XYZ file of C-alpha atoms in Angstrom:
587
model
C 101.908 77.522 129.566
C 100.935 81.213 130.245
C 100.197 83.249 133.186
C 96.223 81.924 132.987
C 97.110 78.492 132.547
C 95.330 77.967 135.787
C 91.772 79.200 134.272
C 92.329 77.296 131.149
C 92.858 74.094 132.750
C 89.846 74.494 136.012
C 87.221 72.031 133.941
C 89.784 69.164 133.925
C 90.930 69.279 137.384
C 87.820 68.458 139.523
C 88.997 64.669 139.563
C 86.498 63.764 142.324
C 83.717 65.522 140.937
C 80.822 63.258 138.333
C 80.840 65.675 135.349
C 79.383 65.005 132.020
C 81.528 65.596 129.173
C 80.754 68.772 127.056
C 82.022 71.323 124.958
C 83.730 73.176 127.617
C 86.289 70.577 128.245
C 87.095 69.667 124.552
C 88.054 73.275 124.017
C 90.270 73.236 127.456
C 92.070 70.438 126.211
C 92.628 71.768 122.502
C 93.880 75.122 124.377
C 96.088 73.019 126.520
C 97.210 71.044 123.064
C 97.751 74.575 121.405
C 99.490 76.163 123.743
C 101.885 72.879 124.624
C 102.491 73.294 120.178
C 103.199 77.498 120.371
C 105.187 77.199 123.799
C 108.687 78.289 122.986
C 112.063 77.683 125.417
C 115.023 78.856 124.818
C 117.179 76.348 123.885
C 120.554 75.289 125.744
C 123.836 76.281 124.616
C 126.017 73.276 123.380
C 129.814 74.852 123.071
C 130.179 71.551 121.027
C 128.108 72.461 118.348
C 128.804 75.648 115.962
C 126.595 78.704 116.598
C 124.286 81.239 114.341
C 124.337 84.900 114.938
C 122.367 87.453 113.382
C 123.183 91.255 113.525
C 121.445 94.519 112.175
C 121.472 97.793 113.177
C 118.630 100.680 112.343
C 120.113 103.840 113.208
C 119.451 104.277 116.383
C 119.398 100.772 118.386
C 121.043 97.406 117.379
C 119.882 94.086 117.665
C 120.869 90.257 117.629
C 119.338 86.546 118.021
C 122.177 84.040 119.216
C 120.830 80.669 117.777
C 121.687 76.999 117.522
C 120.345 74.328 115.191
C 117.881 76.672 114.215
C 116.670 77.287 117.743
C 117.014 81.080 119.791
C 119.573 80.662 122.460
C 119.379 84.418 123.308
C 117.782 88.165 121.947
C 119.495 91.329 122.406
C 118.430 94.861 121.987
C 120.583 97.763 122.638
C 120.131 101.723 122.310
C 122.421 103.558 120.528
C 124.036 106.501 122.175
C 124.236 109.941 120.076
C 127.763 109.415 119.256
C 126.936 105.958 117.625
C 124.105 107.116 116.219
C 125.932 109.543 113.921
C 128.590 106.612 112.767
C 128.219 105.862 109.198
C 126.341 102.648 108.125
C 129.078 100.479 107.853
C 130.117 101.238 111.114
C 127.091 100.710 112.958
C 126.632 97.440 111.445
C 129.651 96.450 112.737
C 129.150 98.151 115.495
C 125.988 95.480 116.228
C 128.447 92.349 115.260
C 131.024 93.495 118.018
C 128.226 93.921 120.952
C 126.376 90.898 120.148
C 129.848 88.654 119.818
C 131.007 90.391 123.261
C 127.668 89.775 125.221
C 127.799 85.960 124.576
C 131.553 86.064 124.105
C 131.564 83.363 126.599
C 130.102 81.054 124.778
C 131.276 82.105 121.323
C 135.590 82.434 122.121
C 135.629 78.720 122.077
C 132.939 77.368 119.511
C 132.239 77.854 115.566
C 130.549 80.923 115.237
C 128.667 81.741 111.516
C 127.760 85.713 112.085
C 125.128 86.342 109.484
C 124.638 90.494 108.455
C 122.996 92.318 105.905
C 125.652 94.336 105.366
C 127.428 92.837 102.532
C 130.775 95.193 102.595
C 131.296 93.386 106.528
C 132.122 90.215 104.851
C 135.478 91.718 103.486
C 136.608 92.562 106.895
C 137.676 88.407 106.670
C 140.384 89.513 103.597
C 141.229 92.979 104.383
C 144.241 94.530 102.906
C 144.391 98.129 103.979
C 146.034 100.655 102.291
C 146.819 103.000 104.990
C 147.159 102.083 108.150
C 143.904 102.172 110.774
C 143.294 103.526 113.294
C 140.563 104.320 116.103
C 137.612 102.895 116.987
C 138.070 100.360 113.991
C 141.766 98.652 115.071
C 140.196 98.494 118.367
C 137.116 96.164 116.967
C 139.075 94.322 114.601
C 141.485 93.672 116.854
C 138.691 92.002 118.996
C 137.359 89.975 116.410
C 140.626 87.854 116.154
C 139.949 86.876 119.159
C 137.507 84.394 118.154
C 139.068 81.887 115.745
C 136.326 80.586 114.197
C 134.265 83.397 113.473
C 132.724 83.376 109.855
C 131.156 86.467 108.778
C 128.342 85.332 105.806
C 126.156 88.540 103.457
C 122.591 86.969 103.780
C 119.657 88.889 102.520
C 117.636 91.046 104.425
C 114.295 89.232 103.699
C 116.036 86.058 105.858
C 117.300 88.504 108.527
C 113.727 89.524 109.906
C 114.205 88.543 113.623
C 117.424 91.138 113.956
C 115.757 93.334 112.210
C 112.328 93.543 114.042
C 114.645 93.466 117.536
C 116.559 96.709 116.158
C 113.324 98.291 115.378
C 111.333 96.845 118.395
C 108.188 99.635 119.245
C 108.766 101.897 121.908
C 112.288 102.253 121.674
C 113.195 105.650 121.723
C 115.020 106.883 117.833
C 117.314 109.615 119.813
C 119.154 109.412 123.179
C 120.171 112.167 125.156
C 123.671 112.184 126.483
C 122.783 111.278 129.811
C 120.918 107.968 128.560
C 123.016 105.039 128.987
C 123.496 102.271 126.348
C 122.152 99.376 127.799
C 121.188 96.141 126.295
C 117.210 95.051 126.483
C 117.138 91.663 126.868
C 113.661 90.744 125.585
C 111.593 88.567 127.329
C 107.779 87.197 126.595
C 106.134 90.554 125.624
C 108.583 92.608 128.064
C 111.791 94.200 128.598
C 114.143 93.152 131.361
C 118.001 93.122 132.316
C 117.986 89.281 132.797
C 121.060 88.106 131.458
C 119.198 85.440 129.163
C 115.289 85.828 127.651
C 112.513 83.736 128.076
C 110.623 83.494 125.300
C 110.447 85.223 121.662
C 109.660 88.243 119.601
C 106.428 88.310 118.692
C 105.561 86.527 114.885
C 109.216 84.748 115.933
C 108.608 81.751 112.937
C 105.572 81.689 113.629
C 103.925 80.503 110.358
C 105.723 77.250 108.939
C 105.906 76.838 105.625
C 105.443 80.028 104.863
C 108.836 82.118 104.671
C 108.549 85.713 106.732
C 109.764 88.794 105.690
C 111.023 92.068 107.185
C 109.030 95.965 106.986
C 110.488 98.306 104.411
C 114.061 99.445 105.716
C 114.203 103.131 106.494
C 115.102 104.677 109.931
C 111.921 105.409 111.891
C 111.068 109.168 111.591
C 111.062 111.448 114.821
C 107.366 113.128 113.136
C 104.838 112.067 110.461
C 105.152 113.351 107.080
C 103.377 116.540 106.425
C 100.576 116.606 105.379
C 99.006 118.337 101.847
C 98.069 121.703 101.231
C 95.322 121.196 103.172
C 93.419 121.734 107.170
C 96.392 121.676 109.426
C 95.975 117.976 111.618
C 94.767 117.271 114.534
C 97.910 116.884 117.451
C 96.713 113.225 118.086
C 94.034 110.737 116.948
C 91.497 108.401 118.887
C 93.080 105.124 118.063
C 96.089 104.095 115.367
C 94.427 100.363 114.369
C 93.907 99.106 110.638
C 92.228 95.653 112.443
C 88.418 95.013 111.455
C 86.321 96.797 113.740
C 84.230 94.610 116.501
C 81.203 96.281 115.804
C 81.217 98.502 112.832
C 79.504 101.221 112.944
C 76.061 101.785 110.587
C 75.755 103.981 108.022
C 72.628 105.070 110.120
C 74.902 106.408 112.739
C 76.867 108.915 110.587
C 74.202 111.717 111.319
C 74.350 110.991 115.099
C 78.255 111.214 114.814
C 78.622 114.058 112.588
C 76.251 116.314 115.641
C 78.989 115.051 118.598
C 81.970 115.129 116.501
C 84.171 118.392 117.983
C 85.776 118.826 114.116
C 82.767 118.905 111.951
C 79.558 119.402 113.809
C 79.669 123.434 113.116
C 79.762 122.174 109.426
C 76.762 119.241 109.858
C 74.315 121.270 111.615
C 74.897 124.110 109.112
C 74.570 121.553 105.946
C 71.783 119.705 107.163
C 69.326 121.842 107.489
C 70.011 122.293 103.120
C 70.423 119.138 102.117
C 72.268 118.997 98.953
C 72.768 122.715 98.314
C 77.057 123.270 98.498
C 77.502 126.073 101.482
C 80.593 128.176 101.776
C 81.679 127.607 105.566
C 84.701 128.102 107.759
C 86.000 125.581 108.631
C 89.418 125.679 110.825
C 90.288 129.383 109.497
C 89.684 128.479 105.947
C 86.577 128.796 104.156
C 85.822 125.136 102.583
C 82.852 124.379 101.038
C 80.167 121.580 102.425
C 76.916 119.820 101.347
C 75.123 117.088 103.457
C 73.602 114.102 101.415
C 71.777 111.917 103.774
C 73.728 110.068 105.783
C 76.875 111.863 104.648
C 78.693 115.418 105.186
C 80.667 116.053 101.722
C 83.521 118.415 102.034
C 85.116 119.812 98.144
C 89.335 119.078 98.705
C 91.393 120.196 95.763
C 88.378 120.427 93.550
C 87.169 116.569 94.499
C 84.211 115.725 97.226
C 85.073 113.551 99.725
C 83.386 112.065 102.417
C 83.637 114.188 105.901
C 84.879 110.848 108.643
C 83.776 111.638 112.395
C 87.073 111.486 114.217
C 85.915 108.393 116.284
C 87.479 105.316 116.966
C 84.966 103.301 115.713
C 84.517 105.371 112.064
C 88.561 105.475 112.052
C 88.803 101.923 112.114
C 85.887 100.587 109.518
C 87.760 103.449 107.075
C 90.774 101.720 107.240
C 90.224 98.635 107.140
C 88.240 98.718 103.953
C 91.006 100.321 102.392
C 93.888 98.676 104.034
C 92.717 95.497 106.156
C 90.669 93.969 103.935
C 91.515 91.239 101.142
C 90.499 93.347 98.168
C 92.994 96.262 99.257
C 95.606 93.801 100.030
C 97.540 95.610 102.766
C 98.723 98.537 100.644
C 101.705 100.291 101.569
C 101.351 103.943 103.117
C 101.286 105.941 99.501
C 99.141 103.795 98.092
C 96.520 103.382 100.898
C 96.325 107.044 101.109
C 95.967 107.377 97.597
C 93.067 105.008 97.788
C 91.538 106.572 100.760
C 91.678 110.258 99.934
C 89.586 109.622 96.602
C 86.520 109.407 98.752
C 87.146 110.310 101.941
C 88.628 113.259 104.325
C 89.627 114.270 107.680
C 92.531 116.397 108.948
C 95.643 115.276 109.336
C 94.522 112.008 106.857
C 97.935 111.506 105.683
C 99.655 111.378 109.249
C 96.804 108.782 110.774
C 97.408 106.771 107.160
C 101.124 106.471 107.675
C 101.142 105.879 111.491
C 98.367 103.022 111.166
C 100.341 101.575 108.430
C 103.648 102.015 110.096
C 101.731 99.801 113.488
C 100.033 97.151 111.106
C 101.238 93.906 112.769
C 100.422 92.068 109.147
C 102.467 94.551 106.786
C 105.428 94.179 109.564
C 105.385 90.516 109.728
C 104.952 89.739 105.725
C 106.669 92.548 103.888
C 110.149 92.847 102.736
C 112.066 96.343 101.518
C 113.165 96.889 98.314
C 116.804 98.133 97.509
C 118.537 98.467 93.572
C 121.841 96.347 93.480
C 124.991 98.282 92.456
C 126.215 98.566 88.896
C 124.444 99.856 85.028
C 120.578 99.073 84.734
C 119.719 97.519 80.903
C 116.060 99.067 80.812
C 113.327 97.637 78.922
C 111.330 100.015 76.448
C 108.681 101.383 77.118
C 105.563 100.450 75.383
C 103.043 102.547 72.950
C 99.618 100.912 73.846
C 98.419 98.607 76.859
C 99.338 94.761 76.386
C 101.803 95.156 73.795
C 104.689 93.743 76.139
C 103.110 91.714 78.065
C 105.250 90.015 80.984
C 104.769 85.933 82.121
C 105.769 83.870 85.034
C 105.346 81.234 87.118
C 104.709 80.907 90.921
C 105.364 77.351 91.765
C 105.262 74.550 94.415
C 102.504 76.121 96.268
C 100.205 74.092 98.306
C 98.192 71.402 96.308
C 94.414 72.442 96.457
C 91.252 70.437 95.941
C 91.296 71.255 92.080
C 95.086 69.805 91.578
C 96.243 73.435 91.326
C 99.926 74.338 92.638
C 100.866 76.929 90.459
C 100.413 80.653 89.426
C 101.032 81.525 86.018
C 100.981 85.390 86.475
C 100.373 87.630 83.318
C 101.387 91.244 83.434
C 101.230 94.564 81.135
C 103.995 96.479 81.089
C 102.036 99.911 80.499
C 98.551 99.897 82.936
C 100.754 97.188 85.170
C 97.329 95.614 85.212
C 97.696 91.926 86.046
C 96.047 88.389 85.737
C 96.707 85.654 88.470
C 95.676 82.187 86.680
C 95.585 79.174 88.202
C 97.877 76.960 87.225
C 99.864 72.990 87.589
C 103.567 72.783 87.568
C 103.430 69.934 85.425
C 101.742 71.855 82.356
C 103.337 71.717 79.200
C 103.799 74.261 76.848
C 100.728 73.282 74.978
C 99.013 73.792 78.186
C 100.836 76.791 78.578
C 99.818 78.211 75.246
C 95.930 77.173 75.867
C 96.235 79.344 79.074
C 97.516 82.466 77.570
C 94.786 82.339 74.424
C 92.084 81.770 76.943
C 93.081 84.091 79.472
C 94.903 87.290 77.825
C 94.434 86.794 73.747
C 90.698 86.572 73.956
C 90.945 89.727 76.025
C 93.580 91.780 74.847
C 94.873 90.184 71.835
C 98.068 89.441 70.062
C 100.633 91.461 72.313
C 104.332 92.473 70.692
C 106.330 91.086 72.933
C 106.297 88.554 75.181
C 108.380 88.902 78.535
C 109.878 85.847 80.538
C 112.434 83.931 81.910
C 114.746 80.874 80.280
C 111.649 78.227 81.270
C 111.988 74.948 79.262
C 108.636 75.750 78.488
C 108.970 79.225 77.246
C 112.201 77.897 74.931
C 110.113 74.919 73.152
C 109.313 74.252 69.666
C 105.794 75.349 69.906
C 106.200 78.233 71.536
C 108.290 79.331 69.398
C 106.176 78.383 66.202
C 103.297 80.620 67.405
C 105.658 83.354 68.124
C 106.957 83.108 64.393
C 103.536 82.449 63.157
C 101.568 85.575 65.081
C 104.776 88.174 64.864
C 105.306 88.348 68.730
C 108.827 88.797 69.672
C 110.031 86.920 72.883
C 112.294 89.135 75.379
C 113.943 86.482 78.058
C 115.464 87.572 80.964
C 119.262 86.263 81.917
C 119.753 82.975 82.604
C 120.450 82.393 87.115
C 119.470 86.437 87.198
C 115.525 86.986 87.213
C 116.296 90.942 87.989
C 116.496 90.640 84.548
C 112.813 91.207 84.367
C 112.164 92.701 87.534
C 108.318 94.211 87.251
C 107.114 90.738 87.284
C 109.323 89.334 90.015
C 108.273 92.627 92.218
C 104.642 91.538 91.598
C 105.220 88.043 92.417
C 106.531 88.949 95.972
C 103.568 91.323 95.937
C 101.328 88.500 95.390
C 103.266 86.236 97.896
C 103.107 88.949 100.693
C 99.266 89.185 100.017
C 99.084 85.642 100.613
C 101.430 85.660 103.447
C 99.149 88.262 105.404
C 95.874 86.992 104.302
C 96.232 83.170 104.962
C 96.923 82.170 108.587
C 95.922 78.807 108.379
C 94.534 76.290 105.884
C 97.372 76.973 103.312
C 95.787 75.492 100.411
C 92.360 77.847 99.971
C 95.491 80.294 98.124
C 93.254 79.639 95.359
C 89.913 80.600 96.318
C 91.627 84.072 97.193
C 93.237 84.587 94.059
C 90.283 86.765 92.486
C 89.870 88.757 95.053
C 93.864 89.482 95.093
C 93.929 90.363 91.467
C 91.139 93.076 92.161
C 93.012 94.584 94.802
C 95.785 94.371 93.154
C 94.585 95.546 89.802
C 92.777 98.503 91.560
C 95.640 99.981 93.656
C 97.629 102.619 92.422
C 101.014 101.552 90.834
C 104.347 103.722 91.943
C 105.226 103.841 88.587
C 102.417 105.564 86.621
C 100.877 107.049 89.855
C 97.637 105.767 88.635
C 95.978 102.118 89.065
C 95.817 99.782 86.639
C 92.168 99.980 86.010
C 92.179 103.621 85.590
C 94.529 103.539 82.902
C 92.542 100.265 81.404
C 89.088 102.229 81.414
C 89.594 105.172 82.723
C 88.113 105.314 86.334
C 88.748 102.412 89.444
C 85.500 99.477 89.707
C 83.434 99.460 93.019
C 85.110 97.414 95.417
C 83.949 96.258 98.746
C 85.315 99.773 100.590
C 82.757 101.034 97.923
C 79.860 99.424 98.306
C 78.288 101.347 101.438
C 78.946 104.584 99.708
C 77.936 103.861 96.270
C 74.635 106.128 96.271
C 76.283 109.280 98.120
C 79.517 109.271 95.361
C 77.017 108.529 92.396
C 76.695 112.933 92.076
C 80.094 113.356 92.029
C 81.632 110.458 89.789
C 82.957 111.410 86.185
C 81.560 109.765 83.308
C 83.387 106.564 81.431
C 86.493 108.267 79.968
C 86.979 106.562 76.973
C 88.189 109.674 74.701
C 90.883 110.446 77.318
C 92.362 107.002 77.027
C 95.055 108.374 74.727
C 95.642 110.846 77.215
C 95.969 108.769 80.112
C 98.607 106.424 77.950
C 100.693 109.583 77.820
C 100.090 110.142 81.296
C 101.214 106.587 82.503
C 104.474 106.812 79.971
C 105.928 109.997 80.858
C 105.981 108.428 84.414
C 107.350 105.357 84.219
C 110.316 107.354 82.330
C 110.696 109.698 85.038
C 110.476 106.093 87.738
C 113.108 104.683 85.965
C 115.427 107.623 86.499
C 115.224 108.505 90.180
């Protein structure tokens, strides 16, 4: 029940005391109700019954979850030493398998064991026909793994393998040993380390949401540094605080000026700017000469040609920075390119890129909800690109989502192939493909018009007579992906996981209010830089991004340094997003 269950539970216990019943005690008892629903055991091995294990390594520490009817028996974490480290992939993946079967190898020799990896090649070790003989390190672990006799090894996808994963990348653990560092395993208990030979508890966001499926962070090896930073002021060694969470109390824009005259980096700059406001001043400014301008409340510094708003390096600014441009439901959770991106179009401080990518990196949300991407093997069939926005236009639906007060429990998600700028419409599964046509002339005809082609998968509804009478009729040619392989037409399937991830961070409870969020996704979403054309879809819709809410505070103090609408570059920007998503598709 926790360490404090004894100051939860002091209103309920004074049984020979006359008490009148108030708040107080109804929220003791729904803690006591809560906590009895979260509390997690580990559950008792049955050798009767066949076993799960679940393996990954990261590169520099391994991890595994022993479970049974869905339930954690066990958690293991072990350091690599720098030997291991340097072993190839494939064998440090089965490197994991062989130290996770021998630390419960007594309960495992003599049972059903199903070993689930990510690792596809490991499932071959099960039919291996080598054609020279082996030797090493790898007779010595095969030869071990005959000697359980039920031992099935099973591919299953990373996405589904979160729990090893987080364990292999658990925070703290160091990414390089030294030779004198022994390789033990961590056997995690609730929120600690320990040597106990079984854990007591779980990793933290352990299942925690049901219904809604959990994913792992992007897969990479965890870097020994941050990325450097641009061409620009060196950064500072360390920041205040590395936290994308809404602030407490969020500082006022009256407070700036107050800041900007304690602030060790950039009061030589305020106190020089203020006493001019607006003029542009050449100062130095960390052995550079940079040039500043103070509009009330802000300190403008001119980066790479751009102004951008000076941030006092306090925890407090930090924090309200990024989480109007990371945290909040109109940026979505970007990922670390694309929250920079965002954030250095209006504001600056040194070493901005490093603090992006670290707080990123440490966002709970992003590592609970988001999965990695990785091509499969073998020829890619590429789609053309087009010549004008919406003239392949991609469709989809997102279905058996939670039933909401309007009978909606459906996306139908509409995408261009060009901008990548997106529509999110509400939608039922049952719709028909009349209904289906009604939705697309209501929601991207009247808009955008007619497009050329029309992008989807083999739905019944997408195959019917009508739909393909007003293709015929209106000259739009349908492209349909493979049937059992939605890769097929993989921009829209990577923005439905985008969308699902958004939803996976930003609703916690009360599961069917998806659709009262759905606006406010499609604005993030439709106002975030895409990887592809390295500009957002809005920008290459009309030229420059909307105000959003990370905006709104700021409006007046960007207003001098905005660029007009850009309508006679739109041709230009077309270009611009074409010649990239040529050069994405061949990296």
């Amino acid at each position: 029940m926790g360490p404090d269950y004894a100051d939860v539970a002091r209103p309920l216990v004074n049984l020979d005391v006359s008490f009148e019943w108030t708040e107080l005690y109804t929220q003791a008892v729904r803690q006591l109700k809560q906590r009895l629903i979260d509390f997690t055991t580990l559950q008792v091995p049955d050798t009767t019954k066949p076993f799960e294990l679940y393996t990954d390594a990261s590169g520099y520490s391994i991890g595994a979850v022993l479970e049974q009817d869905g339930k954690p028996i066990g958690f293991l974490i072990q350091v690599m030493n720098p030997t291991q480290q340097r072993y190839s992939i494939y064998d440090q993946e089965l490197l994991a398998l062989v130290i996770a079967l021998d630390k419960w190898s007594h309960l495992l020799r003599v049972s059903k064991v199903t070993a689930y990896t990510d690792h596809q090649a490991l499932t071959h070790l099960q039919r291996l026909q080598a054609s020279k003989p082996l030797r090493g390190r790898t007779v010595r672990w095969l030869d071990f793994l005959a000697e359980f006799s039920d031992l099935q090894i099973t591919y299953v996808q990373g996405a589904r393998n979160q729990v090893a994963d987080v364990l292999s990348r658990r925070p703290g653990l160091p990414n390089s040993c030294s030779h004198d560092t022994p390789s033990v395993p961590l056997m995690l208990a609730t929120g600690q380390a320990s040597a106990a030979p079984l854990s007591r508890g779980r990793p933290p966001n352990y299942r925690k949401l049901p219904g809604i499926r959990s994913r792992r962070p992007r897969r990479r090896s965890l870097p020994s540094a941050p990325s450097p930073p641009p061409p620009e002021p060196n950064p500072e060694p360390e920041h205040p605080t590395l936290t994308t969470k809404t602030p407490a109390d969020p500082p006022d824009v009256r407070q700036w000026p107050q800041a900007y005259s304690k602030c060790p980096v950039f009061r030589v700059p305020y106190k020089a700017a203020v006493n001019q406001p607006g003029e542009a001043l050449l100062i130095e400014f960390r052995n550079r000469q940079f040039t500043f301008r103070y509009v009330q409340p802000y300190l403008h510094i001119r980066v790479h040609g751009l102004w951008s708003i000076c941030v006092p390096q306090f925890p407090e600014f930090l924090t309200q920075v990024l989480h109007s441009h990371h945290g909040h439901v109109t940026a979505s959770h970007r990922g670390q390119k694309k929250t920079f991106a965002a954030l250095s179009k209006h504001y600056y401080w040194p070493g901005i890129r490093a603090y992006t990518t670290a707080c990123v990196e440490s966002c709970a949300h992003c590592r609970a909800s988001k999965s990695f991407n990785q091509r499969p093997a073998g020829l890619l069939q590429q789609l053309l690109i087009p010549s004008h926005r919406w003239a392949h236009v991609s469709l989809d639906f997102i279905t058996d989502l939670p039933l909401t007060t309007t009978g909606h429990d459906s996306i139908l998600v509409m995408a261009d192939s060009l901008s990548k700028k997106a529509h999110f419409v509400p939608a039922k599964k049952s719709f028909t493909a009349a209904d289906t046509v009604e939705l697309l002339a209501d929601r991207l005809i009247r808009y955008h018009g007619f497009p050329e082609v029309l992008i989807s998968d083999r739905d019944p509804r997408f195959q019917s007579d009508l739909w393909q009478q007003l293709c015929h009729r209106f000259d739009v040619k349908r492209a349909m992906s493979s049937s059992y392989h939605p890769q097929s037409d993989g921009q829209t399937e990577r923005l439905n996981r985008t969308l699902e991830q958004m939803f996976h961070t930003y609703i916690q409870s009360g599961e069917r209010e998806w659709e009262r969020l759905l606006s406010a996704l499609e604005l993030a979403y439709n106002t975030t830089s895409h990887s592809s054309t390295e500009l957002s879809p809005f920008e290459v819709m009309t030229g420059e991004n909307p105000f959003t809410a990370a905006n709104l505070d700021i409006a007046g103090a960007l207003a001098p340094t905005l660029t007009p609408p850009m309508t006679k570059h739109f041709r230009q920007l077309c270009d611009r997003a074409q010649s990239h998503i040529q050069k994405a598709k061949w990296q």
